[in-house]
Amino acid sequence: MTAPAEPIATNPLPSAIRTLWRVVAVVQAVVIVVAGVVVGILGDLFAATIGLVVAAAVFLALRLWVINLAFDRWRWGIDHRWIERRSGVLIRTTQVVPRTRVQTLTTKTGPIDRWLGLSSIVIHTAGTHTPNLTIPHLENEAAEQLRSELAG
Amino acid sequence: MIGELDWRRPHPLTVLVLVASFVTGNGFPLLFVFAFGGGLGFDTLAVAAGVVTIGFGALGWFMTGYAITDEAVHYRSGILNRQARSIPLARIQQVSVAEPVLARIVGLAVVQVVEASADGDIEISYLGKDDASALTSRLRTLARQHEAVVVDTEPGTSSLAPPPDPPAALLHTTPTNSLIVYSLAAIAPGLILLAAVAFATVVVVALGVGVLGALVAAGVGVGLLVLIAIFTTTNLVLVSGGFRLERSPRSLRVEAGLLSRRQVEVRPERIQTLTVSSGPIVRRLNLHQIAFSAATGKAATKNSPIVQLSPAASTDEVGRIVQGSVDVDPAFAVELEPVSVLTIRRQLVRAAVIYLLVLLPASVVLWLVHPLAVLAPTLVWWPVAVWFARERHRQLGISVDQRRLVVRRGVLEHHLTQVPLGNIQSVSTRASLFQRRLGLAHLIVSTAGVGPSNHVVIPDLPVARCRELELQLAEAAASTKWELRA
């Protein structure tokens, strides 16, 4: 029986992605509040509007806090044996995929990812239950390096 | 190029099956048109509907074709949306024959050709039974020859086709009476539970409404229980009846079903996990179910005979069946390491949540019926919950050696699952907020198998042990090579 190795998942996600998550959260909150205020003014619902704004503010604060926690918890790493990922705020998960079991690699970039120069790597293994291991929003260079290392 | 192939059509009786399956399936309302159309003065409509249905059936048969070349199996079908699919012979994973009820009545069968990709399989429907078995054995031979050519690329090896396999040896058949015994024993605990609930209801009704109402309720309850028993048992006998397991040097052949008969061929090396299960009464009768998960074919449901080595085998037989099929022992005698005793506490918290959300409100309703009944849910729930949590912990156990991971779990029904370490695809852990407070985590071990038992969850291991196992299993997997063509 081998002694437990040190965790290799030590790389955080690029900090640009935390900024992006925050911006998205703020924009969504602002859109909801603006829509609510417009409806409130038209419908003459003063109390409900105030309630909505307060609820949105509390929810936004909570969400920003969770974003921070999620970002801090996200770690990934790779060595000659396997790829490892750790994440989760309430429910914490780790995932280890041996390199000999990697079947397919997918690189994904959305429009915002492209604009920020980020891309996600999805690592597939065989089988229907095995979840895919996704390392999201890596800087392009790091993603390319990871991809070529795993493919090579 | 596909146009130049020697296309062959399915059996002409296919038209009948297509029409019948359309009418019994989507076209159910048509039956009414056929049956009552004339009487209501819609003769023309009834005739037209009949002609159109038969026309579509005939066209469906006419437009379907299959061809086998030296390289691949081709299949095309569809009236408006034409589909064509080819599977290279070297990529064939499995060839099986199925006889769905409607086809079986007119003596037809389906040949399924399964590939490793997710693109889907080819189902050649429908062929005469003799044609189907001839085609199946031809495809199996062709697939084997191609595999042999692919494998024998070393210089100096013969490129001759491998000799035909010796006939398969019969490993196990399940007699119908043991299926019936198994089925009744398997559902008995559920029925007893239902009977207890029914009895409680009858008592409540007797207190509230009167004796006559209670007698009626009791009659209905007994009737329902008998119906459930008959239905479940008949279903199991029809689906798993005539179960046969054969072993040839290269493959396992499973055959089952009284109405729709299916035959599946699996390579033993494709089997990823093996699970021996038995319910509380089934165990007393020394019966077990042996299921596997293989890296091939479509997902099958838990009780499908297609993923079983036996639907009901006696304890003495289990070892021989497992040994004969996949060359390992059933792991009955393996010493198991228990999981954390804190799992009992976690289970009791769950019980408390269910108690607060469901049983307490139910007690209030019962109080309206009779003031004494208010205590019943509490008095029943807590002893059962405590027993359940303790028994669950007592049964939970794991063992890892150089070759395999063995996990036992289950309270009423016990499952003993073994996973050869080389079949592990990925390992993950999961810890909820409450688990973290107790210092526990789940370990999830996934394989490349298809179907319900393709992964094992080991609940509530101490975090350090969980991490140690995660890395140990990943290490074992990382140091072995895994590929579909084993």
XYZ file of C-alpha atoms in Angstrom, chain B residues 163-471:
309
model
C -10.095 -22.144 -36.497
C -13.810 -22.129 -35.684
C -14.539 -21.993 -31.966
C -15.345 -25.242 -30.209
C -19.015 -25.416 -29.208
C -19.943 -23.333 -26.200
C -20.174 -25.098 -22.837
C -23.372 -24.656 -20.863
C -22.491 -22.932 -17.606
C -25.863 -22.262 -16.035
C -29.596 -22.471 -16.643
C -32.195 -21.076 -14.290
C -35.207 -23.358 -13.828
C -38.561 -21.597 -13.944
C -39.561 -22.795 -10.483
C -36.510 -21.192 -8.877
C -37.381 -17.968 -10.732
C -40.867 -18.101 -9.217
C -39.463 -18.819 -5.747
C -36.909 -16.030 -6.198
C -39.521 -13.538 -7.342
C -41.922 -14.270 -4.468
C -39.062 -14.147 -1.957
C -37.701 -10.934 -3.470
C -40.989 -9.067 -3.227
C -42.051 -10.597 0.084
C -40.373 -7.901 2.270
C -42.087 -5.161 0.266
C -45.391 -7.003 0.484
C -45.001 -7.499 4.230
C -44.332 -3.763 4.603
C -47.350 -2.953 2.446
C -49.430 -5.413 4.472
C -48.336 -3.690 7.696
C -49.319 -0.281 6.301
C -52.601 -1.767 5.072
C -53.243 -3.333 8.488
C -52.627 0.007 10.194
C -55.025 1.655 7.753
C -57.634 -1.014 8.445
C -57.297 -0.439 12.192
C -57.656 3.307 11.703
C -60.689 2.773 9.458
C -62.221 0.397 12.015
C -61.790 2.988 14.757
C -63.133 5.800 12.589
C -65.775 4.326 10.273
C -66.775 0.965 11.678
C -66.172 -2.764 11.235
C -67.887 -3.127 7.855
C -65.725 -0.416 6.278
C -62.647 -2.048 7.795
C -63.554 -5.442 6.301
C -64.001 -3.891 2.854
C -60.643 -2.112 3.197
C -58.971 -5.372 4.292
C -60.458 -7.229 1.316
C -59.246 -4.609 -1.127
C -55.790 -4.646 0.505
C -55.401 -8.440 0.280
C -56.603 -8.391 -3.323
C -54.042 -5.740 -4.242
C -51.190 -7.634 -2.564
C -52.073 -10.834 -4.430
C -52.301 -8.918 -7.713
C -48.890 -7.330 -7.147
C -47.351 -10.733 -6.368
C -48.857 -12.338 -9.474
C -47.937 -9.430 -11.735
C -44.312 -9.167 -10.563
C -43.708 -12.897 -10.713
C -45.270 -13.291 -14.144
C -43.181 -10.391 -15.393
C -39.931 -11.881 -14.075
C -40.740 -15.313 -15.516
C -41.591 -13.812 -18.916
C -38.471 -11.640 -19.040
C -35.916 -14.003 -17.483
C -37.538 -17.369 -18.227
C -35.406 -19.988 -19.948
C -32.224 -18.230 -18.822
C -29.099 -19.840 -20.268
C -25.474 -18.878 -19.794
C -22.885 -20.428 -22.092
C -19.156 -19.985 -22.175
C -17.001 -20.418 -25.243
C -13.262 -19.702 -25.105
C -13.776 -16.142 -26.306
C -17.185 -15.138 -25.111
C -20.135 -15.482 -22.798
C -23.532 -16.016 -24.313
C -26.615 -15.001 -22.343
C -30.059 -15.986 -23.530
C -33.368 -15.236 -21.822
C -37.042 -14.440 -22.223
C -40.213 -16.415 -22.802
C -42.145 -13.894 -24.912
C -39.407 -11.682 -26.309
C -36.293 -13.826 -26.379
C -32.897 -12.141 -26.408
C -29.458 -13.528 -26.928
C -26.389 -11.483 -26.150
C -22.729 -12.260 -26.562
C -20.222 -10.552 -24.275
C -16.470 -10.926 -24.107
C -15.440 -11.768 -20.534
C -12.636 -9.185 -20.653
C -15.210 -6.456 -21.368
C -16.886 -7.100 -18.033
C -15.982 -4.193 -15.787
C -17.783 -4.899 -12.536
C -19.545 -7.874 -11.012
C -22.265 -7.702 -8.352
C -23.847 -10.519 -6.353
C -27.095 -9.398 -4.693
C -29.749 -10.968 -2.521
C -32.735 -9.746 -0.546
C -33.428 -10.753 3.074
C -35.734 -13.676 2.346
C -33.974 -14.622 -0.881
C -30.799 -15.041 1.215
C -32.514 -17.451 3.591
C -33.393 -19.553 0.566
C -29.727 -19.502 -0.526
C -30.483 -17.671 -3.760
C -28.515 -14.823 -5.354
C -28.643 -12.663 -8.422
C -25.386 -12.125 -10.308
C -25.190 -8.972 -12.438
C -22.372 -7.452 -14.433
C -21.591 -4.197 -16.166
C -19.727 -4.505 -19.451
C -18.001 -1.918 -21.608
C -20.173 -2.670 -24.597
C -23.666 -2.360 -25.958
C -26.528 -0.270 -24.765
C -27.474 0.542 -21.211
C -29.785 -2.084 -19.796
C -31.964 -1.729 -16.733
C -31.067 -3.224 -13.391
C -33.275 -6.271 -13.638
C -32.684 -6.974 -17.279
C -31.378 -10.547 -17.765
C -29.078 -9.120 -20.419
C -26.690 -7.819 -17.761
C -26.894 -10.902 -15.579
C -24.886 -14.066 -15.226
C -27.872 -15.502 -13.398
C -31.269 -14.129 -12.309
C -31.449 -16.699 -9.486
C -28.549 -18.961 -8.589
C -28.088 -21.037 -5.453
C -25.198 -20.197 -3.142
C -23.238 -23.303 -4.170
C -23.629 -22.420 -7.809
C -22.534 -18.759 -7.555
C -18.844 -19.590 -7.193
C -18.866 -21.939 -10.168
C -20.776 -19.471 -12.384
C -18.561 -16.511 -11.531
C -15.362 -18.551 -11.783
C -16.453 -20.106 -15.050
C -17.466 -16.768 -16.577
C -14.773 -14.309 -15.572
C -12.122 -16.403 -13.800
C -12.432 -14.721 -10.391
C -14.047 -15.876 -7.171
C -17.254 -14.184 -6.020
C -15.459 -12.467 -3.112
C -17.771 -14.017 -0.509
C -14.843 -14.900 1.717
C -12.970 -11.602 1.517
C -12.395 -9.870 4.836
C -13.948 -6.407 4.765
C -12.897 -3.194 6.472
C -15.812 -1.230 7.996
C -16.519 2.431 7.187
C -16.748 5.131 9.864
C -19.253 4.476 12.639
C -20.253 8.143 12.288
C -22.263 7.094 9.267
C -24.954 6.008 11.744
C -25.242 9.555 13.027
C -25.551 10.934 9.499
C -28.272 8.413 8.752
C -30.171 9.366 11.910
C -30.060 13.048 10.960
C -31.665 12.073 7.669
C -34.286 10.099 9.546
C -34.984 13.163 11.708
C -35.456 15.367 8.638
C -37.939 12.909 7.106
C -39.667 12.640 10.483
C -40.107 16.408 10.718
C -41.187 16.895 7.123
C -43.439 13.872 6.578
C -44.297 11.914 9.707
C -45.063 14.761 12.064
C -47.632 16.301 9.674
C -49.030 12.787 9.117
C -49.388 12.385 12.899
C -51.514 15.518 12.996
C -53.836 14.066 10.361
C -54.056 10.788 12.322
C -54.911 12.744 15.458
C -58.040 13.926 13.666
C -59.018 10.272 13.114
C -58.286 9.078 16.629
C -56.323 10.720 19.460
C -54.389 7.489 20.163
C -53.241 7.092 16.557
C -51.097 10.209 16.875
C -48.309 8.193 18.491
C -48.200 5.455 15.854
C -45.793 7.080 13.310
C -43.319 8.027 16.050
C -43.432 4.605 17.688
C -42.896 2.842 14.369
C -40.436 5.268 12.731
C -37.688 5.591 15.315
C -37.016 1.924 16.083
C -36.998 1.197 12.341
C -34.733 4.192 11.596
C -32.246 3.254 14.328
C -32.186 -0.383 13.254
C -31.787 0.672 9.620
C -28.869 3.033 10.356
C -27.027 0.460 12.466
C -27.627 -2.387 10.030
C -26.460 -0.197 7.132
C -23.211 0.478 8.956
C -22.817 -3.175 9.880
C -23.135 -4.249 6.258
C -20.972 -1.514 4.720
C -17.477 -2.768 4.090
C -14.623 -2.482 1.648
C -11.502 -4.361 0.764
C -8.674 -3.434 -1.598
C -5.887 -5.765 -2.541
C -3.442 -5.859 -5.446
C -6.103 -6.941 -7.914
C -9.520 -5.708 -6.971
C -11.787 -3.486 -4.951
C -14.633 -5.234 -3.152
C -17.556 -3.275 -1.700
C -20.488 -4.648 0.277
C -23.536 -2.511 0.952
C -27.265 -2.643 1.452
C -29.623 -3.061 4.382
C -32.385 -5.365 3.228
C -30.860 -6.291 -0.102
C -27.114 -6.945 0.114
C -24.850 -6.163 -2.819
C -21.312 -7.458 -3.069
C -19.564 -5.658 -5.923
C -16.066 -6.239 -7.168
C -14.077 -4.027 -9.509
C -10.699 -5.167 -10.850
C -8.352 -2.227 -10.236
C -7.346 -2.160 -13.903
C -10.936 -1.308 -14.891
C -11.107 1.908 -12.885
C -11.526 4.946 -15.126
C -11.661 7.751 -12.619
C -11.972 8.259 -8.887
C -13.757 11.143 -7.206
C -14.773 12.185 -3.716
C -17.754 14.170 -2.519
C -18.353 15.696 0.890
C -21.467 17.658 1.828
C -21.462 20.322 4.532
C -22.779 17.912 7.160
C -20.363 15.172 6.145
C -17.462 17.614 6.503
C -18.538 18.445 10.023
C -18.274 14.751 10.847
C -15.010 14.421 8.899
C -16.506 12.062 6.330
C -16.583 11.838 2.540
C -17.992 9.621 -0.213
C -15.622 7.856 -2.570
C -16.960 7.246 -6.076
C -15.166 4.766 -8.312
C -16.228 4.791 -11.976
C -15.590 2.198 -14.658
C -16.191 2.100 -18.388
C -19.155 -0.217 -17.957
C -22.658 0.465 -19.175
C -25.723 0.119 -16.996
C -26.626 0.586 -13.374
C -23.714 -1.141 -11.652
C -20.935 0.565 -13.618
C -19.757 2.529 -10.593
C -19.517 2.023 -6.853
C -20.122 4.618 -4.190
C -18.404 3.978 -0.862
C -20.236 6.202 1.601
C -18.906 7.905 4.721
C -15.246 7.056 4.838
C -13.094 9.107 7.218
C -11.629 11.943 5.101
C -8.011 10.784 5.455
C -8.861 7.189 4.522
C -10.983 8.431 1.632
C -8.085 10.475 0.278
C -5.660 7.611 0.753
C -7.958 5.231 -1.126
C -8.592 7.800 -3.866
C -4.879 8.057 -4.586
